[in-house]
Coordinates of C-alpha atoms and ligand atoms in Angstrom, one line a residue:
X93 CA 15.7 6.3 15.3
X94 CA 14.9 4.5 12.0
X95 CA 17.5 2.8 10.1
X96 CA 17.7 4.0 6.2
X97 CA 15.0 2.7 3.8
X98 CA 16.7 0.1 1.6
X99 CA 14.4 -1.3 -1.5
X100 CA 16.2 -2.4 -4.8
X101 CA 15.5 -2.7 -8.4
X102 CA 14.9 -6.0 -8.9
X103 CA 14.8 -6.9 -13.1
X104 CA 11.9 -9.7 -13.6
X105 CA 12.3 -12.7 -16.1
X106 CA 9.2 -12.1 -18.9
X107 CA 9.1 -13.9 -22.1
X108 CA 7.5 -10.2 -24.0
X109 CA 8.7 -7.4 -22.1
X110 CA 12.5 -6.9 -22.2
X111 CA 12.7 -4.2 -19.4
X112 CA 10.6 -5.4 -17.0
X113 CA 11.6 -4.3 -13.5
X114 CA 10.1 -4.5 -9.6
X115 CA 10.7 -1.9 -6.8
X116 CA 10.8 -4.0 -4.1
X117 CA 9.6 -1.9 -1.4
X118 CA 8.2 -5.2 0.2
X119 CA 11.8 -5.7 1.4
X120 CA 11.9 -2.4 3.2
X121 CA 10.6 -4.1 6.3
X122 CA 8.6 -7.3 7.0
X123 CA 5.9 -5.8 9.9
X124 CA 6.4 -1.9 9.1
X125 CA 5.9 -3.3 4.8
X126 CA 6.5 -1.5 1.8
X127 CA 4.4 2.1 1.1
X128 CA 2.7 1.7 4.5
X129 CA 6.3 2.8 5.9
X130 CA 6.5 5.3 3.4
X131 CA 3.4 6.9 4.6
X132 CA 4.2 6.5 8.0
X133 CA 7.6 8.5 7.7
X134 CA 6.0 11.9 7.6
X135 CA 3.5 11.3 10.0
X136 CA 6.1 10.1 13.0
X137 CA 8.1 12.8 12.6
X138 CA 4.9 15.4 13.0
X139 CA 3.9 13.3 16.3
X140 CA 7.1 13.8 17.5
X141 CA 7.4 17.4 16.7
X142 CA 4.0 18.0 18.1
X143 CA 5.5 16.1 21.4
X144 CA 2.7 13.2 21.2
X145 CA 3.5 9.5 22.4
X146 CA 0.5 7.6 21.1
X147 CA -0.8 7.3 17.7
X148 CA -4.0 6.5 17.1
X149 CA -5.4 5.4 14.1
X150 CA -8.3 2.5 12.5
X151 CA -8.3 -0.3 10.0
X152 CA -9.6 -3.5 9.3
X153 CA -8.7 -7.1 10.9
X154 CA -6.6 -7.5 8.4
X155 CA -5.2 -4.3 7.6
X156 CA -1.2 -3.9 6.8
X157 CA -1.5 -0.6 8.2
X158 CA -2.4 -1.8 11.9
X159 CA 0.4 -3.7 11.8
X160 CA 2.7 -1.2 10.3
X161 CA 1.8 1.4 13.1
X162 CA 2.1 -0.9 16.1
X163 CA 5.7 -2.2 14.9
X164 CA 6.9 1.6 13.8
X165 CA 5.2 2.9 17.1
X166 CA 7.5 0.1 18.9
X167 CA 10.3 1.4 17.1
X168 CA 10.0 4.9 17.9
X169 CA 9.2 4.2 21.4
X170 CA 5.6 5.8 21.2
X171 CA 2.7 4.1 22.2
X172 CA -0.4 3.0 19.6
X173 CA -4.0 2.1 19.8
X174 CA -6.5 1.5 17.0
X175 CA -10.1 1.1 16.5
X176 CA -10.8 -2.1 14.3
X177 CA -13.7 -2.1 11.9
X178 CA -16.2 -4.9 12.9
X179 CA -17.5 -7.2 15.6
X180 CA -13.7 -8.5 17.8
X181 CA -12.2 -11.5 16.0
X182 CA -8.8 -12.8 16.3
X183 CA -6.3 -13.5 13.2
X184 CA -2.8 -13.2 13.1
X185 CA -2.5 -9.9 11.7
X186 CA -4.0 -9.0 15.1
X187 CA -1.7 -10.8 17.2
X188 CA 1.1 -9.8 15.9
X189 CA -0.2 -6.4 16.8
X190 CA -0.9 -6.7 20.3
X191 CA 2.6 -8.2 20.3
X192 CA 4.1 -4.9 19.1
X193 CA 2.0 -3.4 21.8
X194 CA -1.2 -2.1 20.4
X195 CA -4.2 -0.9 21.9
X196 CA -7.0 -2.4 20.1
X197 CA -10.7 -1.3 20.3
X198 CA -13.3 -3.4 18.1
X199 CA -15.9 -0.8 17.0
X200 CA -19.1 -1.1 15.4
X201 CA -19.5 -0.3 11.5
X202 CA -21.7 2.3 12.0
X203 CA -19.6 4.0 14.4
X204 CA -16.7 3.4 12.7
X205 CA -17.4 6.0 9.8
X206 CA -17.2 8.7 12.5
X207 CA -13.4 8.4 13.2
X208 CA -13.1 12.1 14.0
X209 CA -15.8 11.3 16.9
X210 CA -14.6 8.2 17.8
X211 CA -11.3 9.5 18.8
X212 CA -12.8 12.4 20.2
X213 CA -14.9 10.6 22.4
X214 CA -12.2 7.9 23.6
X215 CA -8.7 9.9 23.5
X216 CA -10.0 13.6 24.0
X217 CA -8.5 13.5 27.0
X218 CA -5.5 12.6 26.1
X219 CA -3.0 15.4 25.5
X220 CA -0.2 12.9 23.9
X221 CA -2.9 11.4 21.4
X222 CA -2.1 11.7 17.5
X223 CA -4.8 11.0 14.8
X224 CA -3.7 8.6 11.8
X225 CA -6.5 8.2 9.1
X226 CA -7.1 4.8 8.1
X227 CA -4.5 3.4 5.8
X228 CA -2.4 6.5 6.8
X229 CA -4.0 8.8 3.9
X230 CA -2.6 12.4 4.4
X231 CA -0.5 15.3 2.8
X232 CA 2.3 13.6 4.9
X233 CA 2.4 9.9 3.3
X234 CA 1.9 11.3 0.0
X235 CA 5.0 13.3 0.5
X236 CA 7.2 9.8 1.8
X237 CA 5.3 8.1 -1.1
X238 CA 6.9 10.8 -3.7
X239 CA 10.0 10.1 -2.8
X240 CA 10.2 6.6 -4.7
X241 CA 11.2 8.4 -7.4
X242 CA 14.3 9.6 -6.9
X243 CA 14.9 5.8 -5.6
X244 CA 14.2 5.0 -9.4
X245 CA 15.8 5.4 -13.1
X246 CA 14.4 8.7 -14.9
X247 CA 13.7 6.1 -18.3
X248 CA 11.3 4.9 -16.8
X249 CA 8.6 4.8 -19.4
X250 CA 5.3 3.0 -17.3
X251 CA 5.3 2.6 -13.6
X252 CA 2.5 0.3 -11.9
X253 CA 1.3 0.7 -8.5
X254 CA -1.9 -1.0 -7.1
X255 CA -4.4 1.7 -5.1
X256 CA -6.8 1.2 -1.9
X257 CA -6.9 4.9 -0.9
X258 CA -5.4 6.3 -3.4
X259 CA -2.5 8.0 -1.6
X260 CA 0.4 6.2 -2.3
X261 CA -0.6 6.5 -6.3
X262 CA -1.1 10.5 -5.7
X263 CA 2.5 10.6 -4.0
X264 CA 4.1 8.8 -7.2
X265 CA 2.3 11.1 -9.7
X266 CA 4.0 13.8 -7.3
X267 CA 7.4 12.8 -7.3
X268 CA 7.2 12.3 -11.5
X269 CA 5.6 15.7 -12.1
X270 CA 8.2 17.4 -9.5
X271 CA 10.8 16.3 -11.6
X272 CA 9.5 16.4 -15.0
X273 CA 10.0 12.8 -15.4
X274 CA 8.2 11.9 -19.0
X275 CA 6.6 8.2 -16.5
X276 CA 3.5 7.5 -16.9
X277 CA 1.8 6.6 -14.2
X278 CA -0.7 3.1 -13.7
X279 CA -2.8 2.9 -11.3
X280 CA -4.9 -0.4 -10.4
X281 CA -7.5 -0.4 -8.0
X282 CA -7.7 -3.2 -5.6
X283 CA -11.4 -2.6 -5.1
X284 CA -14.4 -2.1 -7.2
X285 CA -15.4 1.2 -8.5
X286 CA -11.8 2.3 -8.3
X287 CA -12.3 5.3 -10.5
X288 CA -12.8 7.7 -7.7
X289 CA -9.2 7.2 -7.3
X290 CA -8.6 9.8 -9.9
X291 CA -10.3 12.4 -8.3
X292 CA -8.6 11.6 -5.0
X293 CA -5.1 11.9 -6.9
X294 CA -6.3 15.6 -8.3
X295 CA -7.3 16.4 -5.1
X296 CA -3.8 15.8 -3.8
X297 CA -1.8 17.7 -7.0
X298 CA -4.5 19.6 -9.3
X299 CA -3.2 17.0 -12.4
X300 CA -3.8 13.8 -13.7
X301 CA -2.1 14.1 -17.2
X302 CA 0.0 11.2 -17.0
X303 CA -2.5 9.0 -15.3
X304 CA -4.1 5.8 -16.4
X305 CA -6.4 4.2 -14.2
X306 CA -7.0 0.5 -14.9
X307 CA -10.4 -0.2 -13.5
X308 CA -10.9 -3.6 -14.9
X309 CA -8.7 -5.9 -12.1
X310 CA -10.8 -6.0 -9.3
X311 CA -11.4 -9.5 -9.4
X312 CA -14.8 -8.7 -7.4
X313 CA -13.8 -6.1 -4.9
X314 CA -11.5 -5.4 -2.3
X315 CA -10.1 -8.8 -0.5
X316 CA -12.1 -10.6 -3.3
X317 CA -10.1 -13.2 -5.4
X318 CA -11.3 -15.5 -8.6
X319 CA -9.2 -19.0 -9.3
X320 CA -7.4 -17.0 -12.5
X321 CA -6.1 -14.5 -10.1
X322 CA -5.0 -17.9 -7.5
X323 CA -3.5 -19.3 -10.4
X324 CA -1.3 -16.2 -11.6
X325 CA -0.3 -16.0 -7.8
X326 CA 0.7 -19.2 -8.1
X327 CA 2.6 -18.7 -11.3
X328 CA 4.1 -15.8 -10.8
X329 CA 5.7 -16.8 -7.2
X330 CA 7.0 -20.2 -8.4
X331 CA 8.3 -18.9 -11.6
X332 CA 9.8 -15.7 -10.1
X333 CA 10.8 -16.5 -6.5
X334 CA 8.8 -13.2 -5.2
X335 CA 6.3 -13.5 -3.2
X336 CA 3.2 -11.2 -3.6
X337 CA 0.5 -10.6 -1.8
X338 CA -3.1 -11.6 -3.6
X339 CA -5.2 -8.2 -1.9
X340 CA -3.0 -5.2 -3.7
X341 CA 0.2 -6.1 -6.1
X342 CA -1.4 -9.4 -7.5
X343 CA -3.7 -7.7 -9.1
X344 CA -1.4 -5.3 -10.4
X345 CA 0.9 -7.6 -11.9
X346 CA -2.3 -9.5 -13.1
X347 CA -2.9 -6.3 -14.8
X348 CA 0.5 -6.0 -16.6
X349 CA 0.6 -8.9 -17.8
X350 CA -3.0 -8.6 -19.6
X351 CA -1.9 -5.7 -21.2
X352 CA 1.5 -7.5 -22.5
X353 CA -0.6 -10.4 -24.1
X354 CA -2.6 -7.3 -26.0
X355 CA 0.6 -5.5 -27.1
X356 CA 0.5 -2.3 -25.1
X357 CA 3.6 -2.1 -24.6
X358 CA 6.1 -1.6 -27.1
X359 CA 9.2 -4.1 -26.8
X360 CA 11.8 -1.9 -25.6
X361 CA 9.7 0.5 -23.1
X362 CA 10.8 -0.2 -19.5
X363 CA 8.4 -1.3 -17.5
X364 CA 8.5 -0.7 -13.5
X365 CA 5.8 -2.0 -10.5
X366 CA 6.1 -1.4 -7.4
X367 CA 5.5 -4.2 -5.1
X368 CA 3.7 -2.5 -1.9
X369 CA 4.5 -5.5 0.6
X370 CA 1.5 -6.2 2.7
X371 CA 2.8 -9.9 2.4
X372 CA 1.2 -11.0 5.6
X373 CA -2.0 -10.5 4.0
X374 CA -1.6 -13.7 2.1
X375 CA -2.7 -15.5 5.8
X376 CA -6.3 -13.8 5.2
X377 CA -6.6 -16.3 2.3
X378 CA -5.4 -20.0 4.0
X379 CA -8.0 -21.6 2.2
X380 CA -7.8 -19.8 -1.5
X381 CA -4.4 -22.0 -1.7
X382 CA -5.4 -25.1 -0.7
X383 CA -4.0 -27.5 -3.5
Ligands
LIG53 C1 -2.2 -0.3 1.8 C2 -1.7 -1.0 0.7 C3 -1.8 -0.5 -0.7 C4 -2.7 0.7 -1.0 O1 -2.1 1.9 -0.7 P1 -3.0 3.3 -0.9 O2 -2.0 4.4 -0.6 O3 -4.1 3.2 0.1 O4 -3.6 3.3 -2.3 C5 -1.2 -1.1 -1.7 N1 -0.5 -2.2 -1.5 C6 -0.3 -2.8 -0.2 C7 0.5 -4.0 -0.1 C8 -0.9 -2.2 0.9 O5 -0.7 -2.7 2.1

């Protein structure tokens, strides 16, 4: 049904670190993008084995997971609808949706926190209908998120990933501690107050030993930007020829290299992010790069 997940190792060109490396799970796919596909895996494979056609899950207007679940529902030949946080707008995250065939339902923010009811109250009826969380988050993504790892070298001294939810970070952590991998894992929020993410992550595996949360590359919030974090964007695509997207694996990469200018790394420690895609997110932000 799917065609097999290709995402290489991809060495980056850095003036301090020698062994500085990018998973680039942003070329998995360019609609169904990087861990959101990961997630999904798990999840389509219990909708079909519980014989339901339409998934139905919830985001934001410009939420990479909309998109990924209309384009993998194509794929699979299963329908999709999703209630979108907020009063209806139109973007082209949206579009693109409704092009791949989603069902989309603009829902109130105070309604929205009840997703259980929501669903409930418009798909009860519906024998065939299959609940995704927002963003995915469930037992089943962090198990397609834990296998990254075997995708990767075992000397890998520090991984990076960025964190909204959480899950993709717990489902990393996984895949090191399942096979005693000495990584350590980095986590950097994308949103304020990030530090909840631990506590997520122990939820998910009952350890957090070779955690570090980096709570300090928020850059305002979720979706927020500042000109230095525009400018490193800027840098870092023109320098690199990757492009990355400025909500989730900017701010990682913003991130590493902060901690290379302060010598936290040592020069021979290899260093690997993981670019989560979501590059389609950069159209949120027209305006941040006019010149
Ligand atoms: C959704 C998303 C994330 C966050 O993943 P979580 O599992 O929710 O932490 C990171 N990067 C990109 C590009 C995303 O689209």
């Amino acid at each position: 049904m799917f065609t097999d997940i290709y995402s290489p190792l991809q060495q980056l060109k850095h003036p301090l670190l020698r062994e500085f490396w990018m998973k680039r799970d942003d070329l998995i796919d360019p609609y169904i993008s990087g861990n959101k596909w990961r997630k999904l895996k798990y999840l389509l494979s219990k909708a079909f084995k519980e014989n339901k056609h339409h998934l139905i899950t919830f985001g934001g207007a410009y939420s990479n997971h909309l998109l990924a679940t209309a384009a993998a529902a194509s794929r699979a030949g299963l329908k999709s609808s999703a209630f979108v946080r907020g009063e209806e707008v139109e973007n082209e995250m949206l579009m693109l949706c409704r092009i791949f065939g989603m069902h989309l339902v603009f829902t109130d923010r105070t309604s929205y926190k009840d997703k259980t009811q929501l669903f409930q109250q418009h798909f009860g009826d519906d024998p065939n209908a299959f609940f995704i969380d927002e963003g995915g988050a469930s037992a089943e993504a962090v198990q397609g998120c834990a296998e990254i790892i075997a995708e990767l070298p075992e000397d890998v001294d520090h991984l990076f990933c960025a964190a909204g939810t959480g899950t993709t970070a717990a489902g990393l952590l996984k895949g090191i501690l399942e096979r005693g991998l000495k990584t350590t894992l980095h986590v950097v929020p994308a949103l304020k107050g990030g530090s909840f993410i631990e506590e997520e992550i122990f939820n998910y595996l009952g350890n957090t030993d070779q955690l570090v949360l980096h709570t300090a590359y928020h850059f305002g919030g979720y979706a927020k930007t500042q000109p230095a974090l525009i400018d490193f964007i800027k840098n870092f695509v023109s320098s690199q020829g990757i492009l990355i997207d400025p909500v989730y694996t900017a701010k990682m990469l913003y991130a590493i290299e902060d901690l290379s200018t302060k010598d936290y790394f040592k020069p021979q420690e290899k260093i690997v992010a993981l670019h989560t895609g979501g590059l389609l997110g950069i159209l949120g932000m027209k305006e941040k790069f006019k010149p």
